[in-house]
Amino acid sequence: MAEPFDALLCPLCGDGLRPRAGALGCARGHAFDIARQGYASLLVGGAATASADTAAMVQARAAFLGAGHYAGLADALARLAAPLCPHGGTVLDAGAGTGYYLSAVLDTAPGAVGLALDTSKHALRRAGRAHPRAGAARWDLRRPLPVRTGSVDVLLNVFAPRNGGEFRRVLRPGGALLVVTPTERHLEELRPSMGLLSVDPAKEARLGRALDGHFRLERTASYDRTVALTAEDAEHAAAMGPSAHHLDGAEVRRRAARLPAPVRVTTSFRLAVYRPCRHG
């Protein structure tokens, strides 16, 4: 049976990595510690990104997801992924965050193993324990992925950066890429009151450019629901996403406290299934 770290490669030499005494190591002697929370950091030399989720963002996301507001989205994604992943296959979640969506997919994919990649060590502390058949590693998706060519059956990309060429390389020829993006209607009721960033209308065009020549769009699905949020929920919604990099935490709490309780908010997403191009 496959193991979660089987698909990983050493980022220094390209050899395969194997668990050994609390670390991942390659035949050439390079080693990467596995934290007690179950994730391995493959970023060397202190490499990191300023856009990585902070501890406060991850805590807010865990609370919001734990309240079940995106449970339906996770179920919809899992239903799309289940028939695409063979028994014993490998699911890679590129930009996995806390591993919430990867865990939902693995629950519907018997025998499959999952690998979560993210830049945030705070998110990976949760992703490393999100599912018994999942492993997690710290990596920057904008760089070449430390993943074996053709080793992945299903690749998830939920609200995360896209690396079309690398995504295609690591997928098997018959594999599938599942992308989830918010639409322009997402959380629209909270934007003026909470100071949230708007969804860029050009977002879908950018997605197309990132995948063009590497993938063909097979089908899309919409997921739209209205949810009732408490003031605390609204605070978490603002604090867990990209707007959090621009908002003061105390101000977010003050704004949330002034909202009517509960506030009805639109959640709106586009789910897309892509297949690798034969030549690209």
mmCIF file of N, CA and C in Angstrom, residues 145-259:
data_model
loop_
_atom_site.group_PDB
_atom_site.id
_atom_site.type_symbol
_atom_site.label_atom_id
_atom_site.label_comp_id
_atom_site.label_asym_id
_atom_site.label_seq_id
_atom_site.Cartn_x
_atom_site.Cartn_y
_atom_site.Cartn_z
ATOM 1 N N LEU A 145 7.775 21.554 -7.869
ATOM 2 C CA LEU A 145 7.279 20.746 -6.757
ATOM 3 C C LEU A 145 8.206 19.565 -6.467
ATOM 4 N N PRO A 146 8.442 19.268 -5.189
ATOM 5 C CA PRO A 146 9.272 18.118 -4.814
ATOM 6 C C PRO A 146 8.444 16.826 -4.845
ATOM 7 N N VAL A 147 7.859 16.546 -6.007
ATOM 8 C CA VAL A 147 6.924 15.433 -6.167
ATOM 9 C C VAL A 147 7.298 14.664 -7.427
ATOM 10 N N ARG A 148 7.232 13.345 -7.348
ATOM 11 C CA ARG A 148 7.596 12.496 -8.481
ATOM 12 C C ARG A 148 6.708 12.770 -9.692
ATOM 13 N N THR A 149 7.312 12.730 -10.867
ATOM 14 C CA THR A 149 6.574 12.889 -12.112
ATOM 15 C C THR A 149 5.562 11.752 -12.276
ATOM 16 N N GLY A 150 4.321 12.107 -12.606
ATOM 17 C CA GLY A 150 3.298 11.105 -12.869
ATOM 18 C C GLY A 150 2.891 10.269 -11.681
ATOM 19 N N SER A 151 2.996 10.816 -10.469
ATOM 20 C CA SER A 151 2.717 10.020 -9.264
ATOM 21 C C SER A 151 1.368 10.330 -8.637
ATOM 22 N N VAL A 152 0.641 11.316 -9.143
ATOM 23 C CA VAL A 152 -0.571 11.807 -8.493
ATOM 24 C C VAL A 152 -1.792 11.472 -9.349
ATOM 25 N N ASP A 153 -2.839 10.978 -8.714
ATOM 26 C CA ASP A 153 -4.089 10.657 -9.414
ATOM 27 C C ASP A 153 -5.062 11.830 -9.421
ATOM 28 N N VAL A 154 -5.174 12.520 -8.291
ATOM 29 C CA VAL A 154 -6.059 13.673 -8.172
ATOM 30 C C VAL A 154 -5.287 14.792 -7.484
ATOM 31 N N LEU A 155 -5.324 15.979 -8.086
ATOM 32 C CA LEU A 155 -4.647 17.135 -7.507
ATOM 33 C C LEU A 155 -5.708 18.166 -7.148
ATOM 34 N N LEU A 156 -5.753 18.549 -5.877
ATOM 35 C CA LEU A 156 -6.700 19.558 -5.393
ATOM 36 C C LEU A 156 -6.010 20.910 -5.312
ATOM 37 N N ASN A 157 -6.739 21.946 -5.706
ATOM 38 C CA ASN A 157 -6.225 23.317 -5.614
ATOM 39 C C ASN A 157 -7.392 24.203 -5.190
ATOM 40 N N VAL A 158 -7.485 24.444 -3.891
ATOM 41 C CA VAL A 158 -8.630 25.144 -3.310
ATOM 42 C C VAL A 158 -8.171 26.498 -2.780
ATOM 43 N N PHE A 159 -8.596 27.574 -3.430
ATOM 44 C CA PHE A 159 -8.238 28.945 -3.028
ATOM 45 C C PHE A 159 -6.720 29.123 -2.918
ATOM 46 N N ALA A 160 -5.962 28.541 -3.805
ATOM 47 C CA ALA A 160 -4.502 28.541 -3.674
ATOM 48 C C ALA A 160 -3.846 28.903 -5.003
ATOM 49 N N PRO A 161 -2.569 29.297 -4.971
ATOM 50 C CA PRO A 161 -1.851 29.598 -6.210
ATOM 51 C C PRO A 161 -1.788 28.366 -7.122
ATOM 52 N N ARG A 162 -1.655 28.613 -8.417
ATOM 53 C CA ARG A 162 -1.609 27.525 -9.394
ATOM 54 C C ARG A 162 -0.286 27.543 -10.139
ATOM 55 N N ASN A 163 0.247 26.365 -10.361
ATOM 56 C CA ASN A 163 1.498 26.193 -11.098
ATOM 57 C C ASN A 163 1.219 25.165 -12.197
ATOM 58 N N GLY A 164 0.692 25.646 -13.333
ATOM 59 C CA GLY A 164 0.170 24.755 -14.359
ATOM 60 C C GLY A 164 1.151 23.714 -14.850
ATOM 61 N N GLY A 165 2.365 24.136 -15.159
ATOM 62 C CA GLY A 165 3.351 23.199 -15.679
ATOM 63 C C GLY A 165 3.706 22.112 -14.694
ATOM 64 N N GLU A 166 3.878 22.488 -13.435
ATOM 65 C CA GLU A 166 4.224 21.507 -12.411
ATOM 66 C C GLU A 166 3.032 20.623 -12.057
ATOM 67 N N PHE A 167 1.843 21.194 -12.036
ATOM 68 C CA PHE A 167 0.665 20.374 -11.767
ATOM 69 C C PHE A 167 0.529 19.285 -12.833
ATOM 70 N N ARG A 168 0.747 19.645 -14.078
ATOM 71 C CA ARG A 168 0.639 18.662 -15.154
ATOM 72 C C ARG A 168 1.731 17.604 -15.033
ATOM 73 N N ARG A 169 2.936 18.026 -14.681
ATOM 74 C CA ARG A 169 4.051 17.077 -14.588
ATOM 75 C C ARG A 169 3.795 15.997 -13.554
ATOM 76 N N VAL A 170 3.269 16.365 -12.383
ATOM 77 C CA VAL A 170 3.132 15.389 -11.300
ATOM 78 C C VAL A 170 1.893 14.504 -11.468
ATOM 79 N N LEU A 171 0.924 14.939 -12.280
ATOM 80 C CA LEU A 171 -0.273 14.124 -12.493
ATOM 81 C C LEU A 171 0.001 12.970 -13.452
ATOM 82 N N ARG A 172 -0.649 11.845 -13.190
ATOM 83 C CA ARG A 172 -0.630 10.747 -14.144
ATOM 84 C C ARG A 172 -1.370 11.192 -15.412
ATOM 85 N N PRO A 173 -1.078 10.563 -16.564
ATOM 86 C CA PRO A 173 -1.758 10.963 -17.808
ATOM 87 C C PRO A 173 -3.280 10.949 -17.698
ATOM 88 N N GLY A 174 -3.837 10.028 -16.917
ATOM 89 C CA GLY A 174 -5.284 9.967 -16.754
ATOM 90 C C GLY A 174 -5.779 10.663 -15.507
ATOM 91 N N GLY A 175 -4.924 11.450 -14.865
ATOM 92 C CA GLY A 175 -5.289 12.105 -13.624
ATOM 93 C C GLY A 175 -6.189 13.308 -13.825
ATOM 94 N N ALA A 176 -6.572 13.940 -12.729
ATOM 95 C CA ALA A 176 -7.481 15.083 -12.792
ATOM 96 C C ALA A 176 -7.049 16.160 -11.807
ATOM 97 N N LEU A 177 -7.210 17.406 -12.242
ATOM 98 C CA LEU A 177 -6.974 18.579 -11.399
ATOM 99 C C LEU A 177 -8.328 19.180 -11.046
ATOM 100 N N LEU A 178 -8.588 19.363 -9.745
ATOM 101 C CA LEU A 178 -9.827 19.961 -9.268
ATOM 102 C C LEU A 178 -9.512 21.309 -8.647
ATOM 103 N N VAL A 179 -10.091 22.353 -9.204
ATOM 104 C CA VAL A 179 -9.816 23.721 -8.756
ATOM 105 C C VAL A 179 -11.092 24.331 -8.188
ATOM 106 N N VAL A 180 -10.982 24.953 -7.018
ATOM 107 C CA VAL A 180 -12.109 25.657 -6.404
ATOM 108 C C VAL A 180 -11.729 27.127 -6.263
ATOM 109 N N THR A 181 -12.581 28.006 -6.785
ATOM 110 C CA THR A 181 -12.358 29.445 -6.683
ATOM 111 C C THR A 181 -13.649 30.126 -6.221
ATOM 112 N N PRO A 182 -13.531 31.229 -5.486
ATOM 113 C CA PRO A 182 -14.727 31.990 -5.108
ATOM 114 C C PRO A 182 -15.220 32.806 -6.300
ATOM 115 N N THR A 183 -16.518 33.027 -6.394
ATOM 116 C CA THR A 183 -17.064 33.896 -7.432
ATOM 117 C C THR A 183 -17.144 35.332 -6.884
ATOM 118 N N GLU A 184 -17.549 36.258 -7.751
ATOM 119 C CA GLU A 184 -17.648 37.666 -7.350
ATOM 120 C C GLU A 184 -18.717 37.888 -6.283
ATOM 121 N N ARG A 185 -19.647 36.933 -6.131
ATOM 122 C CA ARG A 185 -20.726 37.083 -5.147
ATOM 123 C C ARG A 185 -20.315 36.612 -3.754
ATOM 124 N N HIS A 186 -19.181 35.959 -3.656
ATOM 125 C CA HIS A 186 -18.793 35.329 -2.397
ATOM 126 C C HIS A 186 -18.599 36.371 -1.291
ATOM 127 N N LEU A 187 -19.331 36.184 -0.194
ATOM 128 C CA LEU A 187 -19.267 37.047 0.996
ATOM 129 C C LEU A 187 -19.574 38.510 0.679
ATOM 130 N N GLU A 188 -20.350 38.759 -0.367
ATOM 131 C CA GLU A 188 -20.575 40.137 -0.796
ATOM 132 C C GLU A 188 -21.254 40.976 0.282
ATOM 133 N N GLU A 189 -22.071 40.379 1.130
ATOM 134 C CA GLU A 189 -22.752 41.142 2.179
ATOM 135 C C GLU A 189 -21.792 41.643 3.259
ATOM 136 N N LEU A 190 -20.630 41.001 3.387
ATOM 137 C CA LEU A 190 -19.680 41.400 4.430
ATOM 138 C C LEU A 190 -18.648 42.422 3.949
ATOM 139 N N ARG A 191 -18.533 42.614 2.664
ATOM 140 C CA ARG A 191 -17.439 43.460 2.155
ATOM 141 C C ARG A 191 -17.485 44.885 2.683
ATOM 142 N N PRO A 192 -18.605 45.609 2.541
ATOM 143 C CA PRO A 192 -18.577 46.998 3.020
ATOM 144 C C PRO A 192 -18.464 47.113 4.538
ATOM 145 N N SER A 193 -19.153 46.235 5.263
ATOM 146 C CA SER A 193 -19.163 46.353 6.721
ATOM 147 C C SER A 193 -17.875 45.869 7.367
ATOM 148 N N MET A 194 -17.223 44.860 6.754
ATOM 149 C CA MET A 194 -16.023 44.272 7.349
ATOM 150 C C MET A 194 -14.739 44.697 6.642
ATOM 151 N N GLY A 195 -14.862 45.436 5.537
ATOM 152 C CA GLY A 195 -13.665 45.891 4.829
ATOM 153 C C GLY A 195 -12.959 44.801 4.054
ATOM 154 N N LEU A 196 -13.710 43.790 3.586
ATOM 155 C CA LEU A 196 -13.097 42.677 2.868
ATOM 156 C C LEU A 196 -12.712 43.078 1.450
ATOM 157 N N LEU A 197 -11.669 42.455 0.940
ATOM 158 C CA LEU A 197 -11.276 42.655 -0.447
ATOM 159 C C LEU A 197 -12.321 42.035 -1.366
ATOM 160 N N SER A 198 -12.550 42.659 -2.502
ATOM 161 C CA SER A 198 -13.454 42.096 -3.499
ATOM 162 C C SER A 198 -12.751 40.996 -4.278
ATOM 163 N N VAL A 199 -13.530 40.061 -4.810
ATOM 164 C CA VAL A 199 -12.978 39.039 -5.697
ATOM 165 C C VAL A 199 -12.702 39.688 -7.044
ATOM 166 N N ASP A 200 -11.490 39.570 -7.529
ATOM 167 C CA ASP A 200 -11.087 40.190 -8.788
ATOM 168 C C ASP A 200 -11.903 39.609 -9.938
ATOM 169 N N PRO A 201 -12.597 40.454 -10.724
ATOM 170 C CA PRO A 201 -13.366 39.931 -11.861
ATOM 171 C C PRO A 201 -12.503 39.193 -12.881
ATOM 172 N N ALA A 202 -11.191 39.486 -12.890
ATOM 173 C CA ALA A 202 -10.284 38.840 -13.846
ATOM 174 C C ALA A 202 -9.716 37.532 -13.319
ATOM 175 N N LYS A 203 -10.221 37.086 -12.171
ATOM 176 C CA LYS A 203 -9.661 35.889 -11.529
ATOM 177 C C LYS A 203 -9.753 34.667 -12.435
ATOM 178 N N GLU A 204 -10.899 34.458 -13.082
ATOM 179 C CA GLU A 204 -11.061 33.286 -13.937
ATOM 180 C C GLU A 204 -10.150 33.358 -15.156
ATOM 181 N N ALA A 205 -9.947 34.574 -15.678
ATOM 182 C CA ALA A 205 -9.036 34.735 -16.819
ATOM 183 C C ALA A 205 -7.612 34.385 -16.420
ATOM 184 N N ARG A 206 -7.214 34.788 -15.216
ATOM 185 C CA ARG A 206 -5.873 34.445 -14.736
ATOM 186 C C ARG A 206 -5.733 32.941 -14.550
ATOM 187 N N LEU A 207 -6.787 32.319 -14.052
ATOM 188 C CA LEU A 207 -6.771 30.861 -13.900
ATOM 189 C C LEU A 207 -6.559 30.205 -15.253
ATOM 190 N N GLY A 208 -7.286 30.678 -16.253
ATOM 191 C CA GLY A 208 -7.135 30.107 -17.588
ATOM 192 C C GLY A 208 -5.725 30.245 -18.118
ATOM 193 N N ARG A 209 -5.119 31.405 -17.897
ATOM 194 C CA ARG A 209 -3.745 31.619 -18.379
ATOM 195 C C ARG A 209 -2.761 30.712 -17.652
ATOM 196 N N ALA A 210 -2.976 30.501 -16.343
ATOM 197 C CA ALA A 210 -2.054 29.668 -15.566
ATOM 198 C C ALA A 210 -2.084 28.211 -16.021
ATOM 199 N N LEU A 211 -3.234 27.767 -16.528
ATOM 200 C CA LEU A 211 -3.385 26.361 -16.906
ATOM 201 C C LEU A 211 -3.329 26.145 -18.416
ATOM 202 N N ASP A 212 -3.379 27.216 -19.173
ATOM 203 C CA ASP A 212 -3.423 27.120 -20.632
ATOM 204 C C ASP A 212 -2.206 26.374 -21.172
ATOM 205 N N GLY A 213 -2.474 25.429 -22.061
ATOM 206 C CA GLY A 213 -1.408 24.632 -22.654
ATOM 207 C C GLY A 213 -1.030 23.416 -21.837
ATOM 208 N N HIS A 214 -1.462 23.384 -20.593
ATOM 209 C CA HIS A 214 -1.163 22.251 -19.710
ATOM 210 C C HIS A 214 -2.405 21.408 -19.424
ATOM 211 N N PHE A 215 -3.579 22.063 -19.381
ATOM 212 C CA PHE A 215 -4.821 21.374 -19.023
ATOM 213 C C PHE A 215 -5.957 21.810 -19.941
ATOM 214 N N ARG A 216 -6.919 20.924 -20.072
ATOM 215 C CA ARG A 216 -8.169 21.256 -20.753
ATOM 216 C C ARG A 216 -9.301 21.140 -19.736
ATOM 217 N N LEU A 217 -10.215 22.084 -19.807
ATOM 218 C CA LEU A 217 -11.353 22.084 -18.895
ATOM 219 C C LEU A 217 -12.336 20.998 -19.311
ATOM 220 N N GLU A 218 -12.674 20.117 -18.366
ATOM 221 C CA GLU A 218 -13.610 19.036 -18.654
ATOM 222 C C GLU A 218 -15.036 19.406 -18.259
ATOM 223 N N ARG A 219 -15.211 19.965 -17.065
ATOM 224 C CA ARG A 219 -16.551 20.377 -16.644
ATOM 225 C C ARG A 219 -16.438 21.300 -15.438
ATOM 226 N N THR A 220 -17.524 22.008 -15.194
ATOM 227 C CA THR A 220 -17.585 22.905 -14.038
ATOM 228 C C THR A 220 -18.885 22.660 -13.273
ATOM 229 N N ALA A 221 -18.884 23.085 -12.022
ATOM 230 C CA ALA A 221 -20.078 23.030 -11.188
ATOM 231 C C ALA A 221 -20.079 24.260 -10.294
ATOM 232 N N SER A 222 -21.260 24.709 -9.925
ATOM 233 C CA SER A 222 -21.392 25.854 -9.028
ATOM 234 C C SER A 222 -21.866 25.383 -7.661
ATOM 235 N N TYR A 223 -21.386 26.067 -6.642
ATOM 236 C CA TYR A 223 -21.871 25.797 -5.290
ATOM 237 C C TYR A 223 -22.216 27.145 -4.669
ATOM 238 N N ASP A 224 -23.495 27.401 -4.460
ATOM 239 C CA ASP A 224 -23.972 28.656 -3.890
ATOM 240 C C ASP A 224 -24.917 28.355 -2.735
ATOM 241 N N ARG A 225 -24.614 28.929 -1.587
ATOM 242 C CA ARG A 225 -25.472 28.758 -0.425
ATOM 243 C C ARG A 225 -25.502 30.063 0.371
ATOM 244 N N THR A 226 -26.601 30.277 1.061
ATOM 245 C CA THR A 226 -26.693 31.389 2.005
ATOM 246 C C THR A 226 -26.548 30.820 3.409
ATOM 247 N N VAL A 227 -25.650 31.404 4.179
ATOM 248 C CA VAL A 227 -25.409 30.911 5.538
ATOM 249 C C VAL A 227 -25.700 32.021 6.535
ATOM 250 N N ALA A 228 -26.113 31.629 7.725
ATOM 251 C CA ALA A 228 -26.376 32.579 8.809
ATOM 252 C C ALA A 228 -25.158 32.609 9.729
ATOM 253 N N LEU A 229 -24.547 33.787 9.861
ATOM 254 C CA LEU A 229 -23.320 33.918 10.642
ATOM 255 C C LEU A 229 -23.559 34.749 11.898
ATOM 256 N N THR A 230 -22.975 34.297 12.991
ATOM 257 C CA THR A 230 -22.930 35.113 14.193
ATOM 258 C C THR A 230 -21.844 36.175 14.010
ATOM 259 N N ALA A 231 -21.779 37.109 14.938
ATOM 260 C CA ALA A 231 -20.724 38.122 14.890
ATOM 261 C C ALA A 231 -19.350 37.462 14.947
ATOM 262 N N GLU A 232 -19.225 36.413 15.746
ATOM 263 C CA GLU A 232 -17.947 35.710 15.849
ATOM 264 C C GLU A 232 -17.610 35.009 14.538
ATOM 265 N N ASP A 233 -18.606 34.405 13.901
ATOM 266 C CA ASP A 233 -18.389 33.778 12.599
ATOM 267 C C ASP A 233 -17.904 34.803 11.577
ATOM 268 N N ALA A 234 -18.544 35.967 11.549
ATOM 269 C CA ALA A 234 -18.165 37.012 10.608
ATOM 270 C C ALA A 234 -16.742 37.487 10.861
ATOM 271 N N GLU A 235 -16.388 37.594 12.126
ATOM 272 C CA GLU A 235 -15.011 37.960 12.472
ATOM 273 C C GLU A 235 -14.027 36.926 11.935
ATOM 274 N N HIS A 236 -14.342 35.642 12.106
ATOM 275 C CA HIS A 236 -13.468 34.582 11.613
ATOM 276 C C HIS A 236 -13.382 34.604 10.083
ATOM 277 N N ALA A 237 -14.513 34.872 9.405
ATOM 278 C CA ALA A 237 -14.511 34.924 7.940
ATOM 279 C C ALA A 237 -13.581 36.012 7.431
ATOM 280 N N ALA A 238 -13.559 37.145 8.118
ATOM 281 C CA ALA A 238 -12.679 38.239 7.719
ATOM 282 C C ALA A 238 -11.227 37.949 8.063
ATOM 283 N N ALA A 239 -11.007 37.274 9.186
ATOM 284 C CA ALA A 239 -9.649 37.075 9.689
ATOM 285 C C ALA A 239 -8.933 35.890 9.068
ATOM 286 N N MET A 240 -9.645 35.028 8.326
ATOM 287 C CA MET A 240 -9.006 33.800 7.832
ATOM 288 C C MET A 240 -8.532 33.904 6.394
ATOM 289 N N GLY A 241 -8.952 34.919 5.660
ATOM 290 C CA GLY A 241 -8.641 35.003 4.237
ATOM 291 C C GLY A 241 -7.614 36.065 3.918
ATOM 292 N N PRO A 242 -7.414 36.341 2.621
ATOM 293 C CA PRO A 242 -6.386 37.307 2.207
ATOM 294 C C PRO A 242 -6.607 38.708 2.755
ATOM 295 N N SER A 243 -7.851 39.062 3.057
ATOM 296 C CA SER A 243 -8.111 40.390 3.624
ATOM 297 C C SER A 243 -7.403 40.576 4.957
ATOM 298 N N ALA A 244 -7.122 39.466 5.646
ATOM 299 C CA ALA A 244 -6.497 39.548 6.970
ATOM 300 C C ALA A 244 -5.122 40.192 6.925
ATOM 301 N N HIS A 245 -4.453 40.117 5.761
ATOM 302 C CA HIS A 245 -3.133 40.745 5.640
ATOM 303 C C HIS A 245 -3.236 42.273 5.654
ATOM 304 N N HIS A 246 -4.454 42.798 5.466
ATOM 305 C CA HIS A 246 -4.642 44.248 5.367
ATOM 306 C C HIS A 246 -5.506 44.815 6.481
ATOM 307 N N LEU A 247 -6.032 43.966 7.355
ATOM 308 C CA LEU A 247 -6.964 44.412 8.381
ATOM 309 C C LEU A 247 -6.344 44.314 9.774
ATOM 310 N N ASP A 248 -6.694 45.245 10.626
ATOM 311 C CA ASP A 248 -6.290 45.201 12.031
ATOM 312 C C ASP A 248 -7.266 44.329 12.813
ATOM 313 N N GLY A 249 -6.742 43.407 13.600
ATOM 314 C CA GLY A 249 -7.584 42.457 14.310
ATOM 315 C C GLY A 249 -8.598 43.118 15.222
ATOM 316 N N ALA A 250 -8.189 44.158 15.941
ATOM 317 C CA ALA A 250 -9.103 44.840 16.853
ATOM 318 C C ALA A 250 -10.226 45.521 16.078
ATOM 319 N N GLU A 251 -9.892 46.084 14.925
ATOM 320 C CA GLU A 251 -10.908 46.737 14.108
ATOM 321 C C GLU A 251 -11.889 45.723 13.549
ATOM 322 N N VAL A 252 -11.399 44.547 13.160
ATOM 323 C CA VAL A 252 -12.278 43.484 12.671
ATOM 324 C C VAL A 252 -13.284 43.101 13.749
ATOM 325 N N ARG A 253 -12.829 42.963 14.985
ATOM 326 C CA ARG A 253 -13.734 42.606 16.081
ATOM 327 C C ARG A 253 -14.776 43.691 16.309
ATOM 328 N N ARG A 254 -14.358 44.960 16.242
ATOM 329 C CA ARG A 254 -15.311 46.059 16.444
ATOM 330 C C ARG A 254 -16.369 46.062 15.334
ATOM 331 N N ARG A 255 -15.933 45.862 14.098
ATOM 332 C CA ARG A 255 -16.880 45.846 12.976
ATOM 333 C C ARG A 255 -17.849 44.672 13.090
ATOM 334 N N ALA A 256 -17.323 43.516 13.463
ATOM 335 C CA ALA A 256 -18.177 42.339 13.585
ATOM 336 C C ALA A 256 -19.217 42.531 14.676
ATOM 337 N N ALA A 257 -18.841 43.190 15.762
ATOM 338 C CA ALA A 257 -19.768 43.396 16.883
ATOM 339 C C ALA A 257 -20.933 44.295 16.494
ATOM 340 N N ARG A 258 -20.764 45.127 15.461
ATOM 341 C CA ARG A 258 -21.831 46.042 15.035
ATOM 342 C C ARG A 258 -22.798 45.400 14.041
ATOM 343 N N LEU A 259 -22.509 44.177 13.590
ATOM 344 C CA LEU A 259 -23.372 43.498 12.626
ATOM 345 C C LEU A 259 -24.652 43.007 13.286
#
